[in-house]
CSV table of C-alpha atoms in Angstrom, one decimal:
chain,number,residue,atom,x,y,z
A,1,THR,CA,0.0,-0.3,0.2
A,2,LEU,CA,2.5,2.6,0.6
A,3,SER,CA,4.6,1.5,-2.1
A,4,SER,CA,1.4,2.8,-4.7
A,5,SER,CA,0.5,5.7,-2.9
A,6,SER,CA,4.2,6.7,-3.3
A,7,ALA,CA,4.3,5.6,-7.0
A,8,ALA,CA,0.6,7.8,-7.1
A,9,SER,CA,2.2,10.6,-5.0
A,10,ASP,CA,5.6,10.9,-7.8
A,11,VAL,CA,3.4,10.7,-10.9
A,12,TYR,CA,1.4,13.2,-9.5
A,13,LYS,CA,4.9,14.2,-8.7
A,14,ARG,CA,6.1,15.0,-12.5
A,15,GLN,CA,2.8,15.3,-14.1
A,16,ALA,CA,2.6,19.3,-11.8
A,17,MET,CA,6.2,19.5,-13.1
A,18,ALA,CA,4.8,18.9,-16.4
A,19,ARG,CA,1.3,21.5,-16.4
A,20,GLY,CA,4.1,23.5,-14.9
A,21,SER,CA,7.0,23.4,-18.0
A,22,ARG,CA,4.4,23.3,-20.3
A,23,ALA,CA,3.2,27.3,-18.9
A,24,LEU,CA,6.5,28.0,-18.2
A,25,SER,CA,7.3,27.8,-22.2
A,26,LEU,CA,4.6,29.1,-22.7
A,27,GLY,CA,4.4,31.9,-21.4
A,28,LEU,CA,8.2,32.1,-22.6
A,29,CYS,CA,7.1,31.6,-26.5
A,30,VAL,CA,4.7,34.5,-25.4
A,31,LEU,CA,7.1,37.3,-23.9
A,32,LEU,CA,9.2,36.4,-26.7
A,33,LEU,CA,6.8,36.9,-29.7
A,34,SER,CA,5.5,40.6,-28.2
A,35,ALA,CA,9.7,41.7,-28.6
A,36,CYS,CA,9.2,40.8,-32.3
A,37,ALA,CA,6.4,44.0,-34.3
A,38,ILE,CA,5.7,43.9,-37.7
A,39,GLY,CA,7.9,46.2,-39.7
A,40,PRO,CA,10.5,48.2,-39.2
A,41,ASP,CA,11.2,50.3,-37.2
A,42,TYR,CA,11.0,54.7,-38.8
A,43,GLN,CA,14.4,55.2,-40.0
A,44,ARG,CA,14.1,59.4,-41.4
A,45,PRO,CA,15.4,59.2,-45.0
A,46,GLN,CA,19.0,60.6,-46.3
A,47,VAL,CA,18.9,63.7,-48.3
A,48,ALA,CA,22.1,64.1,-50.2
A,49,GLU,CA,22.3,67.6,-49.1
A,50,PRO,CA,24.6,70.3,-50.4
A,51,VAL,CA,27.2,71.3,-48.4
A,52,HIS,CA,27.3,75.5,-49.3
A,53,TYR,CA,24.8,77.1,-51.4
A,54,LYS,CA,26.0,79.7,-54.0
A,55,GLU,CA,23.5,82.5,-52.4
A,56,ALA,CA,24.7,81.8,-48.8
A,57,GLU,CA,26.8,84.4,-48.4
A,58,GLY,CA,25.0,87.1,-46.4
A,59,TRP,CA,22.7,85.2,-45.1
A,60,ARG,CA,22.6,82.5,-41.9
A,61,GLN,CA,20.5,79.8,-41.5
A,62,ALA,CA,17.0,78.6,-40.1
A,63,ASN,CA,16.5,77.1,-37.1
A,64,PRO,CA,13.3,76.1,-36.5
A,65,SER,CA,11.9,76.0,-32.5
A,66,ASP,CA,8.3,74.9,-33.2
A,67,ALA,CA,8.4,73.7,-29.6
A,68,LEU,CA,9.0,76.4,-28.3
A,69,ALA,CA,5.7,78.3,-26.7
A,70,ARG,CA,6.3,82.1,-28.0
A,71,GLY,CA,3.9,84.3,-25.7
A,72,ALA,CA,1.9,87.1,-26.2
A,73,TRP,CA,4.3,88.3,-29.2
A,74,TRP,CA,2.0,91.1,-29.8
A,75,GLU,CA,2.2,93.3,-26.2
A,76,LEU,CA,5.1,94.7,-27.2
A,77,TYR,CA,3.2,97.0,-29.4
A,78,GLY,CA,1.8,97.9,-26.3
A,79,ASP,CA,-2.0,98.8,-28.1
A,80,ALA,CA,-4.9,97.3,-25.2
A,81,GLN,CA,-7.3,97.4,-28.3
A,82,LEU,CA,-4.7,95.0,-30.5
A,83,ASN,CA,-4.3,92.4,-26.7
A,84,GLY,CA,-9.0,92.7,-26.8
A,85,LEU,CA,-9.1,91.7,-30.1
A,86,ILE,CA,-5.9,88.9,-29.9
A,87,ASP,CA,-7.7,87.7,-27.0
A,88,LYS,CA,-11.7,87.2,-28.9
A,89,LEU,CA,-9.4,85.5,-32.0
A,90,ASN,CA,-7.8,83.0,-29.3
A,91,SER,CA,-11.3,81.9,-27.8
A,92,SER,CA,-13.4,82.5,-30.8
A,93,ASN,CA,-11.9,81.9,-34.2
A,94,GLN,CA,-13.1,79.0,-35.5
A,95,SER,CA,-10.1,77.8,-37.9
A,96,VAL,CA,-8.1,77.5,-34.3
A,97,ALA,CA,-11.8,76.2,-32.8
A,98,GLN,CA,-11.2,73.7,-35.4
A,99,ALA,CA,-7.6,72.8,-35.4
A,100,GLU,CA,-7.6,72.2,-32.3
A,101,ALA,CA,-10.7,69.9,-31.8
A,102,GLN,CA,-8.5,67.9,-34.1
A,103,PHE,CA,-5.6,68.4,-31.6
A,104,ARG,CA,-8.0,67.2,-29.0
A,105,GLN,CA,-9.3,63.6,-31.2
A,106,ALA,CA,-5.8,62.5,-32.0
A,107,ARG,CA,-4.6,63.3,-28.5
A,108,ALA,CA,-7.9,61.5,-27.5
A,109,LEU,CA,-6.0,58.3,-30.1
A,110,VAL,CA,-3.4,57.6,-28.9
A,111,ARG,CA,-5.0,57.2,-25.3
A,112,SER,CA,-6.9,55.1,-26.5
A,113,SER,CA,-4.0,53.7,-27.7
A,114,ARG,CA,-2.0,53.7,-24.1
A,115,GLY,CA,-5.4,51.3,-23.4
A,116,SER,CA,-5.5,48.5,-25.5
A,117,PHE,CA,-2.8,47.3,-23.9
A,118,PHE,CA,-4.7,46.6,-20.9
A,119,PRO,CA,-7.6,43.8,-20.1
A,120,SER,CA,-10.8,45.6,-20.3
A,121,VAL,CA,-13.6,44.0,-18.3
A,122,ASP,CA,-17.5,44.4,-19.4
A,123,LEU,CA,-19.8,44.4,-16.9
A,124,SER,CA,-23.6,44.9,-18.1
A,125,ALA,CA,-27.2,44.2,-15.5
A,126,GLY,CA,-30.8,43.2,-16.1
A,127,LYS,CA,-34.0,42.7,-15.7
A,128,THR,CA,-36.8,40.2,-16.7
A,129,ARG,CA,-40.8,39.8,-16.1
A,130,ALA,CA,-42.5,37.7,-16.7
A,131,SER,CA,-46.2,36.4,-15.8
A,132,GLN,CA,-47.6,33.4,-16.3
A,133,GLY,CA,-51.4,33.2,-15.3
A,134,THR,CA,-54.3,30.6,-16.9
A,135,GLY,CA,-58.7,31.2,-16.0
A,136,SER,CA,-61.2,29.4,-17.3
A,137,SER,CA,-65.1,30.9,-17.1
A,138,SER,CA,-68.6,29.4,-17.4
A,139,SER,CA,-71.7,30.8,-17.7
A,140,ALA,CA,-72.0,30.3,-13.8
A,141,LEU,CA,-68.7,30.9,-12.5
A,142,SER,CA,-64.9,32.4,-13.3
A,143,SER,CA,-61.6,32.3,-11.9
A,144,SER,CA,-58.1,33.5,-13.0
A,145,SER,CA,-55.5,33.2,-11.4
A,146,SER,CA,-51.4,34.8,-12.7
A,147,GLY,CA,-48.3,35.5,-10.7
A,148,ILE,CA,-44.8,38.3,-12.2
A,149,ARG,CA,-42.1,36.4,-11.8
A,150,ASP,CA,-38.9,39.1,-12.0
A,151,THR,CA,-35.3,37.6,-13.2
A,152,TYR,CA,-32.4,39.5,-12.6
A,153,ASN,CA,-29.2,38.7,-14.2
A,154,THR,CA,-25.6,39.9,-13.9
A,155,GLN,CA,-22.7,39.2,-16.9
A,156,LEU,CA,-19.4,40.2,-16.6
A,157,GLY,CA,-16.7,39.6,-19.2
A,158,VAL,CA,-12.9,40.4,-18.9
A,159,SER,CA,-10.8,40.3,-22.7
A,160,TRP,CA,-7.6,41.2,-22.9
A,161,GLU,CA,-4.9,41.5,-26.4
A,162,ALA,CA,-1.5,40.3,-26.1
A,163,ASP,CA,0.6,42.2,-28.0
A,164,VAL,CA,1.9,39.8,-30.3
A,165,TRP,CA,2.9,40.6,-33.6
A,166,GLY,CA,3.9,44.4,-31.9
A,167,LYS,CA,0.1,45.9,-33.9
A,168,LEU,CA,-0.4,47.6,-30.9
A,169,ARG,CA,2.7,49.4,-30.7
A,170,ARG,CA,2.5,50.3,-34.0
A,171,ASP,CA,-1.0,52.2,-34.3
A,172,LEU,CA,0.4,53.9,-30.5
A,173,GLU,CA,3.6,54.9,-32.5
A,174,ALA,CA,1.3,55.9,-35.7
A,175,ASN,CA,-0.7,58.1,-33.5
A,176,GLU,CA,1.7,59.9,-31.0
A,177,ALA,CA,3.5,61.1,-34.9
A,178,SER,CA,-0.2,62.1,-35.7
A,179,ALA,CA,-1.3,64.2,-32.1
A,180,GLU,CA,2.6,66.0,-32.7
A,181,ALA,CA,1.3,66.9,-35.9
A,182,SER,CA,-1.8,68.2,-34.9
A,183,PHE,CA,-0.3,70.3,-32.1
A,184,ALA,CA,2.1,71.8,-34.7
A,185,ASP,CA,-0.8,72.8,-37.6
A,186,LEU,CA,-2.6,74.1,-33.9
A,187,ALA,CA,0.4,76.0,-34.0
A,188,ALA,CA,1.0,77.2,-36.7
A,189,MET,CA,-2.9,77.8,-37.5
A,190,ARG,CA,-3.0,79.9,-34.1
A,191,LEU,CA,0.1,82.0,-35.6
A,192,SER,CA,-0.8,82.6,-38.7
A,193,GLN,CA,-5.4,84.1,-37.6
A,194,GLN,CA,-2.8,85.6,-34.9
A,195,SER,CA,0.1,88.2,-36.8
A,196,GLU,CA,-2.7,88.1,-39.9
A,197,LEU,CA,-5.0,89.7,-37.0
A,198,ALA,CA,-2.5,92.7,-35.6
A,199,GLN,CA,-0.9,92.9,-39.3
A,200,ASN,CA,-4.2,94.1,-40.2
A,201,TYR,CA,-4.9,95.6,-37.3
A,202,LEU,CA,-1.4,97.8,-37.9
A,203,GLN,CA,-2.3,98.4,-41.9
A,204,LEU,CA,-5.9,99.5,-40.4
A,205,ARG,CA,-3.3,102.3,-38.1
A,206,VAL,CA,-1.4,103.2,-40.7
A,207,ILE,CA,-3.8,104.3,-42.8
A,208,ASP,CA,-6.2,106.5,-40.2
A,209,GLU,CA,-2.2,108.3,-39.6
A,210,GLN,CA,-2.6,109.1,-43.2
A,211,LYS,CA,-6.4,110.5,-43.2
A,212,ARG,CA,-5.0,112.4,-40.9
A,213,LEU,CA,-2.3,114.0,-41.9
A,214,LEU,CA,-4.4,114.1,-45.5
A,215,GLU,CA,-7.4,115.9,-43.4
A,216,ALA,CA,-4.0,118.2,-41.8
A,217,THR,CA,-2.4,118.7,-45.0
A,218,VAL,CA,-6.0,119.7,-46.6
A,219,ALA,CA,-6.8,121.9,-43.3
A,220,ALA,CA,-3.2,123.4,-43.9
A,221,TYR,CA,-3.5,124.0,-47.5
A,222,GLN,CA,-7.1,126.0,-46.4
A,223,ARG,CA,-5.8,128.4,-44.7
A,224,SER,CA,-3.2,129.2,-46.5
A,225,LEU,CA,-6.1,129.5,-48.8
A,226,THR,CA,-7.9,132.1,-46.4
A,227,MET,CA,-4.9,133.8,-46.0
A,228,THR,CA,-4.0,134.8,-49.9
A,229,GLN,CA,-7.7,136.0,-50.3
A,230,ASN,CA,-7.3,138.2,-47.0
A,231,GLN,CA,-3.2,139.5,-48.5
A,232,TYR,CA,-5.1,140.0,-51.6
A,233,LEU,CA,-8.1,141.6,-50.6
A,234,SER,CA,-6.2,143.7,-48.3
A,235,LEU,CA,-4.0,145.0,-51.2
A,236,ILE,CA,-7.0,146.0,-53.1
A,237,HIS,CA,-8.7,148.3,-50.5
A,238,ILE,CA,-4.8,149.5,-50.0
A,239,SER,CA,-4.5,150.8,-54.2
A,240,GLU,CA,-8.2,152.2,-53.9
A,241,PRO,CA,-7.1,154.7,-52.2
A,242,THR,CA,-3.8,155.6,-54.2
A,243,ARG,CA,-5.2,155.1,-57.6
A,244,LEU,CA,-8.2,157.8,-57.2
A,245,LEU,CA,-5.1,160.2,-54.6
A,246,SER,CA,-4.0,160.0,-58.4
C-alpha cells in the first residue's frame, strides 16, 4: 500500500512539473513573440544636401523652434485694443477651434491606443419580468389566477489582446506621431491667425494716420488759401485810395 501511494505521488509530481514546464514555456513564447513587431522601425530618409549654396553669403541658417512657446508677442506693441482683439481671436476664431478639436481627437486616439495594452472589463446587468396566468370561465362562474416573476441577471466579461506581433505598439506610435503633427498644425494655425490680425490692425492704424495727415494737409492748404485771399483783398483796399488820389 505504501509503495502504491508513493508511486501515485511521484506520478502526480511529474504531471505537475510537466504542466508547470508547459506553462513556463508558453509564457516565454508569449514574451518572445511580444518583443517582435511588424515591419521595421521608422528611419528618417537620408537626403543628399549640398554643403554650401551659392546664395548663402550674407545669410544665416534658420533654426526652427516650433516646440517653444511664443507667448503674447503682440503685447510688445503696447496697444490695449489689439490685445483685446487677439484675446477674442484665441477664444472665438473658428479655424483655431477646428484645429484645436482635431488635436483633442488625436490625443484621445493616443489614450485609446495606450488603453489597448490593458485588459478591458465589461459589466452588464438586466432585469426581466414575466407573468404566467391560467383562467377558466363558464356561464355561471369565472376564475383566474396569475403570477409575476422577476428575473435579475448580471454578466461580467474580461478581454485582453496580447500584442504578439507589435500591432498595438505600431498603432500607438502612429497615433503619437499624428498627435504631434496635429499640435504643430494647431500652433501654426493660431500663429497665422494672430499674425494676420496684427498685420491688418497695424495696416488699419497706418491708414488712419494717413487719413489724419491728409486731413491736416487739407486744413493747412485751406488756411493758406484764406491767408492768400485776405492778402489779396487787403491789397485791393490799399490800392483803391491811391488810385483815387492820383
